[in-house]
PDB file of C-alpha atoms in Angstrom:
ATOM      1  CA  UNK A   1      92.721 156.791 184.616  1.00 86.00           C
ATOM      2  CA  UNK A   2      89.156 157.469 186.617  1.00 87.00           C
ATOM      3  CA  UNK A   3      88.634 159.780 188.479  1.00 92.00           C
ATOM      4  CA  UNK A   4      85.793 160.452 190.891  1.00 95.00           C
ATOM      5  CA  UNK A   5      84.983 164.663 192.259  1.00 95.00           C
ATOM      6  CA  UNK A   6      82.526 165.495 194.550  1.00 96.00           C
ATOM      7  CA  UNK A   7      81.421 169.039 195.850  1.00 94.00           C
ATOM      8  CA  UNK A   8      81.369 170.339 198.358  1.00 94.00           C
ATOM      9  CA  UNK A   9      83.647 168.444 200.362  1.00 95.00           C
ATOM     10  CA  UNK A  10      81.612 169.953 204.313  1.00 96.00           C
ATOM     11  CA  UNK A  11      78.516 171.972 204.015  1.00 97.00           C
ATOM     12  CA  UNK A  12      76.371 173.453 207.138  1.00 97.00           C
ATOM     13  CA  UNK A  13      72.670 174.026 206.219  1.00 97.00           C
ATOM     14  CA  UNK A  14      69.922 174.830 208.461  1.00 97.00           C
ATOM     15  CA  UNK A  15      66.477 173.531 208.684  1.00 97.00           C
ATOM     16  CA  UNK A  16      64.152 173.790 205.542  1.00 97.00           C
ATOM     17  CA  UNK A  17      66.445 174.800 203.241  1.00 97.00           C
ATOM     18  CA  UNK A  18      67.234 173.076 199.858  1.00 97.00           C
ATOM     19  CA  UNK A  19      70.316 170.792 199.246  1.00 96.00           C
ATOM     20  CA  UNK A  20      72.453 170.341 195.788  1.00 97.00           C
ATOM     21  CA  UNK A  21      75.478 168.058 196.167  1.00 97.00           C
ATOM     22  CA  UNK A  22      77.141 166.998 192.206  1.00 96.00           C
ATOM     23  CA  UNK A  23      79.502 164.207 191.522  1.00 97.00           C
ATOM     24  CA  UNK A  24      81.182 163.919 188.714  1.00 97.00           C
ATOM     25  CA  UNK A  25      82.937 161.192 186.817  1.00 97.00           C
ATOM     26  CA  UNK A  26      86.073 161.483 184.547  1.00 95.00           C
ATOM     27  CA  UNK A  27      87.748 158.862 181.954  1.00 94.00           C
ATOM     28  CA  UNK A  28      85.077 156.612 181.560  1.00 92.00           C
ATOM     29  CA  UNK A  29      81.833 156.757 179.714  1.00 91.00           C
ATOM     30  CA  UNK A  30      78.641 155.115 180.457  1.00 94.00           C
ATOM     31  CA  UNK A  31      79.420 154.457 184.373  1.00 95.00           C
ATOM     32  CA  UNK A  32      77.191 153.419 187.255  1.00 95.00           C
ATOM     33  CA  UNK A  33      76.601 155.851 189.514  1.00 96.00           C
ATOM     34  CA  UNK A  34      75.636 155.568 193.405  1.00 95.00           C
ATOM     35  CA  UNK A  35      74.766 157.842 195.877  1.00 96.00           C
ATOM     36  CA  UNK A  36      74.908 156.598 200.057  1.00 95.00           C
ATOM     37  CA  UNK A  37      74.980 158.113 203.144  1.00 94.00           C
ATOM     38  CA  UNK A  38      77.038 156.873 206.096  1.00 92.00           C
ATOM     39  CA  UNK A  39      75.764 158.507 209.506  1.00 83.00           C
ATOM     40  CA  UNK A  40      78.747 158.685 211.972  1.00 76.00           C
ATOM     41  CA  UNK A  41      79.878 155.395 212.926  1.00 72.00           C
ATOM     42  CA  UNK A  42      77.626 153.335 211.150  1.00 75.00           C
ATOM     43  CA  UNK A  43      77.627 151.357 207.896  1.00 82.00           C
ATOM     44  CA  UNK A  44      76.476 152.578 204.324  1.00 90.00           C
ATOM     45  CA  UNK A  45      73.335 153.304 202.900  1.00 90.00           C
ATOM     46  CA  UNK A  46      72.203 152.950 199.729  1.00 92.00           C
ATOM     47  CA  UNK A  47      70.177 155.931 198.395  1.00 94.00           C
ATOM     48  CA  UNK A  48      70.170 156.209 194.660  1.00 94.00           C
ATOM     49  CA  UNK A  49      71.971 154.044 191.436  1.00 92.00           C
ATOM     50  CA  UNK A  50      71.378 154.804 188.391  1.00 94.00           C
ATOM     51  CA  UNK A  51      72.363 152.359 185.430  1.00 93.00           C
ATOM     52  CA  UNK A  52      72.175 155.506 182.301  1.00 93.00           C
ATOM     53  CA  UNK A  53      71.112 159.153 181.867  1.00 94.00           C
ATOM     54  CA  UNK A  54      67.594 159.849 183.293  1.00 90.00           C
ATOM     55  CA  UNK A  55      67.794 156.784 185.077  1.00 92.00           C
ATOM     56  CA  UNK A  56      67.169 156.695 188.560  1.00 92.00           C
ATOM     57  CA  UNK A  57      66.023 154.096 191.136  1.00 90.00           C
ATOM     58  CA  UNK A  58      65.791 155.048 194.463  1.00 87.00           C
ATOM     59  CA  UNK A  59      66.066 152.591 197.559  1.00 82.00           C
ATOM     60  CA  UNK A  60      65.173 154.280 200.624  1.00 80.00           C
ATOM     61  CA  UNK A  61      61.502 156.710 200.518  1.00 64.00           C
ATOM     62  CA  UNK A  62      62.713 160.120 201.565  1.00 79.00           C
ATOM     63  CA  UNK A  63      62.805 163.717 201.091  1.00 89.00           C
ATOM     64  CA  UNK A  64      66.210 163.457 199.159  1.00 94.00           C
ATOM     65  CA  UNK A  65      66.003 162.848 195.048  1.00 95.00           C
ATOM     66  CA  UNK A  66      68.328 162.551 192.505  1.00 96.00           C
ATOM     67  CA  UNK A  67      68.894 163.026 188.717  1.00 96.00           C
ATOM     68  CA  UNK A  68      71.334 161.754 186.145  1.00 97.00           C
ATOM     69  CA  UNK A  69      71.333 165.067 183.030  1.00 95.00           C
ATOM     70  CA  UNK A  70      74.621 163.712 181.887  1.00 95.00           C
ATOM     71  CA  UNK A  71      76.681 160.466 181.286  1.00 95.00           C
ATOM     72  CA  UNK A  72      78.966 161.291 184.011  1.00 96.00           C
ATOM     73  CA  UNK A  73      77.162 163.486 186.092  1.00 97.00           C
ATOM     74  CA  UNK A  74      75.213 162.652 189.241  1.00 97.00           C
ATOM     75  CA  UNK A  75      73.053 165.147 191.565  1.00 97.00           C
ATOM     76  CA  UNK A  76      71.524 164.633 194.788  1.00 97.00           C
ATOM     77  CA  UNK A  77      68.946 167.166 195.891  1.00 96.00           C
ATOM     78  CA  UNK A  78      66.321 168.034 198.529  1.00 96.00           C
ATOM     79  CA  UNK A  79      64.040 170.697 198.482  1.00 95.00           C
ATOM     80  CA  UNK A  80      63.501 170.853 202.476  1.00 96.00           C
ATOM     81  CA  UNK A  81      66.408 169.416 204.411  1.00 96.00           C
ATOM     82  CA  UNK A  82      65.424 167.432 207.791  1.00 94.00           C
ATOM     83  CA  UNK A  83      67.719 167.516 211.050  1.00 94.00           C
ATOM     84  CA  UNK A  84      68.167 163.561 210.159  1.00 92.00           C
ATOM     85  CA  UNK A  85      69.784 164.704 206.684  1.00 93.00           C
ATOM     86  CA  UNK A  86      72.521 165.059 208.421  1.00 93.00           C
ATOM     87  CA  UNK A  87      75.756 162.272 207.681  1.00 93.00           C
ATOM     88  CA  UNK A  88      78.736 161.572 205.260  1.00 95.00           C
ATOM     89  CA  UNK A  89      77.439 161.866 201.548  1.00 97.00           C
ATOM     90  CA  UNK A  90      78.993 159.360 198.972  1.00 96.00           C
ATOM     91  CA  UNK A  91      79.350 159.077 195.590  1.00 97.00           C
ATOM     92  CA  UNK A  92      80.375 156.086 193.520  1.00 96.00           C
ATOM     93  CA  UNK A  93      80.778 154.241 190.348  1.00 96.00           C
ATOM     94  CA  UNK A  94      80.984 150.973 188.352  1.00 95.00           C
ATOM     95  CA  UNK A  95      82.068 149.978 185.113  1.00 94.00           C
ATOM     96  CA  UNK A  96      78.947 147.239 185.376  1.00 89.00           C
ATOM     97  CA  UNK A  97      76.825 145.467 187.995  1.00 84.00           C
ATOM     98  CA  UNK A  98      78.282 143.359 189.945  1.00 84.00           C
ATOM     99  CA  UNK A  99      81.541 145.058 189.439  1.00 91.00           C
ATOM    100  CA  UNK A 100      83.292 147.233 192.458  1.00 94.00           C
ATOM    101  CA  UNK A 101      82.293 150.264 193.443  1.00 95.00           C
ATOM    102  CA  UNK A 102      84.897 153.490 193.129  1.00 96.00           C
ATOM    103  CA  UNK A 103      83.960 155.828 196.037  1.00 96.00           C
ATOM    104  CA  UNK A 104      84.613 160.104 195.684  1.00 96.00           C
ATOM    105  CA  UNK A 105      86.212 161.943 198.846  1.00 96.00           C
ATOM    106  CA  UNK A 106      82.491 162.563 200.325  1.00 95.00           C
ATOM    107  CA  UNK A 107      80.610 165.323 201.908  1.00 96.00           C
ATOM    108  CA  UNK A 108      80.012 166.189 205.335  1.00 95.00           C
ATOM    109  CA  UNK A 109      76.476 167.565 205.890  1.00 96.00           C
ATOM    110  CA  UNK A 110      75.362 169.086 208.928  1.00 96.00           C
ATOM    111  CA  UNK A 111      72.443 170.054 209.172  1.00 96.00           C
ATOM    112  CA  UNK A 112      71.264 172.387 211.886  1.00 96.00           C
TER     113      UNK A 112
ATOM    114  CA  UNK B   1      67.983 137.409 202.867  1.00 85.00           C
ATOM    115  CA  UNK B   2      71.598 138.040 202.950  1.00 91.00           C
ATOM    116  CA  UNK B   3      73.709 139.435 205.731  1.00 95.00           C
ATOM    117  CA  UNK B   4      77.118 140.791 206.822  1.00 96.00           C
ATOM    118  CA  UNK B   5      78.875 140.271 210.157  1.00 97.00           C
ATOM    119  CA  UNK B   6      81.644 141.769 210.879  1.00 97.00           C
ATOM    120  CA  UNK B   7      81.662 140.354 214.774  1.00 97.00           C
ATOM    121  CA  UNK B   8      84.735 142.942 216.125  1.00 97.00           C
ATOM    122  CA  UNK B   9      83.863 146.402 216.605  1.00 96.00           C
ATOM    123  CA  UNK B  10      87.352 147.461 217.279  1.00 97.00           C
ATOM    124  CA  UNK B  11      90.575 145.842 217.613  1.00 98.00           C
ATOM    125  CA  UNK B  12      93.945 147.570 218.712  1.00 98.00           C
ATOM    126  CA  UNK B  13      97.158 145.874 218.354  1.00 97.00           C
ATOM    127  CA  UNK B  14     101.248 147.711 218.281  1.00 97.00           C
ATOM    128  CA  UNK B  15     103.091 148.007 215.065  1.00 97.00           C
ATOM    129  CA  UNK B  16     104.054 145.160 213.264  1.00 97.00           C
ATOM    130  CA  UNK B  17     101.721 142.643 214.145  1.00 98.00           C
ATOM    131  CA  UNK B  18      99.537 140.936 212.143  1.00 98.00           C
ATOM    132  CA  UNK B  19      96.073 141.310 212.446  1.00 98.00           C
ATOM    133  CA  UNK B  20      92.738 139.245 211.435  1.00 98.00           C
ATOM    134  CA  UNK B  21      89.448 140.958 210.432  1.00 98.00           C
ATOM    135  CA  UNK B  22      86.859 138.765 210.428  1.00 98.00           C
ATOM    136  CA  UNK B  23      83.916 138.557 208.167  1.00 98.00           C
ATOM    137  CA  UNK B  24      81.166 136.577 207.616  1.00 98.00           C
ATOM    138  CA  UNK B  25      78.369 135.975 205.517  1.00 98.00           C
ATOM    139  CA  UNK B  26      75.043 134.936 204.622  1.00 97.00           C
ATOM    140  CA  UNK B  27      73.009 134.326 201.467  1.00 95.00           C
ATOM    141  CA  UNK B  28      71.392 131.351 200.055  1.00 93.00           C
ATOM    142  CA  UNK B  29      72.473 132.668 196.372  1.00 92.00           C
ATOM    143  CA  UNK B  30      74.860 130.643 194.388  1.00 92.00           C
ATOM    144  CA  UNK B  31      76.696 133.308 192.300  1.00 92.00           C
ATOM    145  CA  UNK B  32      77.961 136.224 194.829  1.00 94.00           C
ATOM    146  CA  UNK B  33      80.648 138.710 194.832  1.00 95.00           C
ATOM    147  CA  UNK B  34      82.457 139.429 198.594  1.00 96.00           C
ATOM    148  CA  UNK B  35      84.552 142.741 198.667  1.00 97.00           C
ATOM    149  CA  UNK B  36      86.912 144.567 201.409  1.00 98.00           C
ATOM    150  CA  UNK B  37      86.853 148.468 201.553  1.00 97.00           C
ATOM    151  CA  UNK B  38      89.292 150.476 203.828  1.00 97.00           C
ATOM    152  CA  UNK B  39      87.813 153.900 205.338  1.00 96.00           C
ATOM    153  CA  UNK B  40      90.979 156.312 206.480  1.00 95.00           C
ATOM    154  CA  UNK B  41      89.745 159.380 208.814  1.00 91.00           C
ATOM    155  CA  UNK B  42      90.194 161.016 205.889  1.00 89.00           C
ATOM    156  CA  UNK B  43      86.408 159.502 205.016  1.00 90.00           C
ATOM    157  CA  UNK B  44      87.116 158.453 201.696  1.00 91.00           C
ATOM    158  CA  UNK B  45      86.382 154.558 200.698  1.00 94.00           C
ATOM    159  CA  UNK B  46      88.786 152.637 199.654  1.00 96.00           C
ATOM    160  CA  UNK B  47      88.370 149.673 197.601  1.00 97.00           C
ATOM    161  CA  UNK B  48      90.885 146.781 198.126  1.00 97.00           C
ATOM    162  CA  UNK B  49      89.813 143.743 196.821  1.00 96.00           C
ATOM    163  CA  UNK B  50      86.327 141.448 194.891  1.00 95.00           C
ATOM    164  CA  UNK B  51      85.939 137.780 194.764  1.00 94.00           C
ATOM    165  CA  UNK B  52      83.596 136.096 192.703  1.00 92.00           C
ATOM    166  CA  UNK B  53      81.785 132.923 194.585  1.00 94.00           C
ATOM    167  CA  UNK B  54      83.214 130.606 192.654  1.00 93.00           C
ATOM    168  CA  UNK B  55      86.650 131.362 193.107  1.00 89.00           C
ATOM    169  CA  UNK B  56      88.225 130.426 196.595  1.00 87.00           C
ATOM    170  CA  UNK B  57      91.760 131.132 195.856  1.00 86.00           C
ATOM    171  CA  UNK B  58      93.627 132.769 198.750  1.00 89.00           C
ATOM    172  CA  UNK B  59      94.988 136.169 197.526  1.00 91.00           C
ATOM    173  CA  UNK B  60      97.975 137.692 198.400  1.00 92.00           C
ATOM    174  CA  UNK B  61      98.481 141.677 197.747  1.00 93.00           C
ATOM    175  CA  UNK B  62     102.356 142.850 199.684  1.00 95.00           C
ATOM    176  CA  UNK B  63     101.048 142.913 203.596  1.00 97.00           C
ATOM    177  CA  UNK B  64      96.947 142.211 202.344  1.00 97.00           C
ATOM    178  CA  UNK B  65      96.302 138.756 202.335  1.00 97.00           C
ATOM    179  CA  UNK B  66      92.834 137.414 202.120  1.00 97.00           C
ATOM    180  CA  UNK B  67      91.244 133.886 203.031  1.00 96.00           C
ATOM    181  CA  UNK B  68      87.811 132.549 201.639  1.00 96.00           C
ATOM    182  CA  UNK B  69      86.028 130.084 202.846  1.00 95.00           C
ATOM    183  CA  UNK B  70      82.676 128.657 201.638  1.00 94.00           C
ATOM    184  CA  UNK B  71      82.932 125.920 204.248  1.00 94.00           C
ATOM    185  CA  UNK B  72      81.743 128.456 206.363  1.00 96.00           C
ATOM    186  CA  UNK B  73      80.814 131.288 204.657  1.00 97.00           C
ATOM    187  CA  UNK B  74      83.837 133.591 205.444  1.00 97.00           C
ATOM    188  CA  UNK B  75      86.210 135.860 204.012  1.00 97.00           C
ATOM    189  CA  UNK B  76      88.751 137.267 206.715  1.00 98.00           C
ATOM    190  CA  UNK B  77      91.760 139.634 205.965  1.00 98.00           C
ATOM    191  CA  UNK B  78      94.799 139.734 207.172  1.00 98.00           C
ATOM    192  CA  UNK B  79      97.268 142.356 207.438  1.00 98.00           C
ATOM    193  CA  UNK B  80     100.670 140.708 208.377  1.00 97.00           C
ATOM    194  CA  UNK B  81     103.132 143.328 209.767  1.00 97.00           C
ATOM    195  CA  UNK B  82     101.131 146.118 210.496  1.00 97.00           C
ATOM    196  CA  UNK B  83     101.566 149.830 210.398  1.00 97.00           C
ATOM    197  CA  UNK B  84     100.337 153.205 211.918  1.00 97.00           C
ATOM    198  CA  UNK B  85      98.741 153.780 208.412  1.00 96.00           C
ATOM    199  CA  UNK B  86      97.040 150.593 208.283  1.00 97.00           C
ATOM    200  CA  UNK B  87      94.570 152.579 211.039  1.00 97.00           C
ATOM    201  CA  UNK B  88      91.193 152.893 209.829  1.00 97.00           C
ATOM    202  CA  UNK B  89      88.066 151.318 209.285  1.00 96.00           C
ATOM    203  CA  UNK B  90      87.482 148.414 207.538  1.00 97.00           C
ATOM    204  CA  UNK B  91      84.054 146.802 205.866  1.00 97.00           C
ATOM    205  CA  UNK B  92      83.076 143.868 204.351  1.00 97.00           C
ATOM    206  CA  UNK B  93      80.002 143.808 201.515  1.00 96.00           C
ATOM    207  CA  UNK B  94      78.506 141.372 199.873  1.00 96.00           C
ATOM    208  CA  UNK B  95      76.793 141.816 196.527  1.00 94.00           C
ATOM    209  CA  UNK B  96      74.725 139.276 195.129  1.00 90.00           C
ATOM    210  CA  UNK B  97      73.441 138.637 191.492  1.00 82.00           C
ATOM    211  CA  UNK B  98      70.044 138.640 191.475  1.00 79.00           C
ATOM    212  CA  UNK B  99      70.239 142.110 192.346  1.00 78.00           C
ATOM    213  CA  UNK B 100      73.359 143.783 192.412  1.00 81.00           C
ATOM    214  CA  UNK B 101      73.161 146.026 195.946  1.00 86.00           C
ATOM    215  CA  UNK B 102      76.137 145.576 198.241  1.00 91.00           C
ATOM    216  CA  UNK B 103      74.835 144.910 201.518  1.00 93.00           C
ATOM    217  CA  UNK B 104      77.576 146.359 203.687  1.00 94.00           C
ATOM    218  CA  UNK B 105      79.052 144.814 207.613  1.00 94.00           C
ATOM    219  CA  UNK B 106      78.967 147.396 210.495  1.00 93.00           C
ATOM    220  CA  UNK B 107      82.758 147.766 209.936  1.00 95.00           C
ATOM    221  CA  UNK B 108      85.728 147.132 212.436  1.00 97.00           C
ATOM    222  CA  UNK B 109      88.206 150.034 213.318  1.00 97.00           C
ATOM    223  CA  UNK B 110      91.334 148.808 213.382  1.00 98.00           C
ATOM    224  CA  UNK B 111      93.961 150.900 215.533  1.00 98.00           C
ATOM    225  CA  UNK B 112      97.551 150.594 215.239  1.00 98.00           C
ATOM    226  CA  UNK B 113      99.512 151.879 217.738  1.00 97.00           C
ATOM    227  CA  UNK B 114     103.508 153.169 216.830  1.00 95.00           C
TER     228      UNK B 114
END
């Protein structure tokens, strides 16, 4: 069966400092991967998909990025984090497009 | 452009009755997909069901039950006899195919009180 991790599952930052949060994908190969953020008590945002390895399209200009290095492996960074960085971090996946979306446990940011 | 509306914020009803959550949507695509995603306090999505446009069958899943309607562009879900763990938030998305984004509703919270 699939499996979705993500890590960490809370993380406090401060101001200006960088940001590395991995997802990982097990018992599938080839997977879409998603990355949203969901600030409290609102609805989802789409940040990153990526359809393949080294594939990335972003949908919302920021100072987050992301990167793809393996199959099932999905990174999102920031070099500088911003006070508005702060929300619930989540990672999903696809077999296809169009198909439904598999969400990971999520991460808390807080950024201070 | 296409839309989401999930019209009730919150709705609160006592253990073991059943409960509407109402969605509706808007695109002027032909080929669409509609899903339902539960959202425990526990933060974690949970997928619970995807219907293509073309098929308006009613499904049925134990106490899940959903109702689609391209008459008038809805797709509500019921829960019939509900339960304390039935608490949590619920959203309706809507992906279409020309580009494949699910375009999520504000989500209702559903409390369910013992």
């Amino acid at each position: 069966s699939q499996t979705i991790h993500q890590w960490p599952a809370t993380l406090v930052q401060p101001v200006g400092s960088p940001l590395s949060l991995e997802c990982t994908v097990e018992g599938t190969s080839n997977p879409n991967l998603y990355w949203y953020r969901q600030a409290a008590g609102r609805g989802l945002q789409l940040l990153f998909y990526s359809v393949g390895i080294g594939q990335i399209s972003s949908e919302v200009p920021q100072n987050l990025s992301a990167s793809r290095p393996q199959d099932r492996q999905f990174i999102l960074s920031s070099k500088k984090l911003l006070l508005s960085d702060s929300g619930f971090y989540l990672c999903a996946w696809s077999y296809h497009q169009g198909a439904e979306q598999f969400f990971g446990p999520g991460t808390r940011l807080t950024v201070l | 452009a296409q839309k989401v509306t999930q019209a009730q914020t919150e709705i609160s009803v006592v253990e073991k009755e059943d409960v509407t959550l109402d969605c509706v949507y808007e695109t002027r695509d032909t080929t669409y997909y509609l899903f339902w995603y539960k959202q425990p306090p526990s933060g974690e999505l949970v997928f619970l069901i995807r219907r293509n446009s073309f098929d308006e069958q009613n499904e049925i899943s134990g106490r899940y039950s959903w109702n689609f309607q391209k008459s008038t562009s809805s797709f509500n879900f019921t829960i019939t006899a509900s339960q304390v763990v039935d608490s949590a938030v619920y959203f309706c998305a809507l992906m279409v195919d020309s580009n494949y984004q699910l375009i999520w509703g504000a989500g209702t919270k559903l409390i369910i009180k013992p």
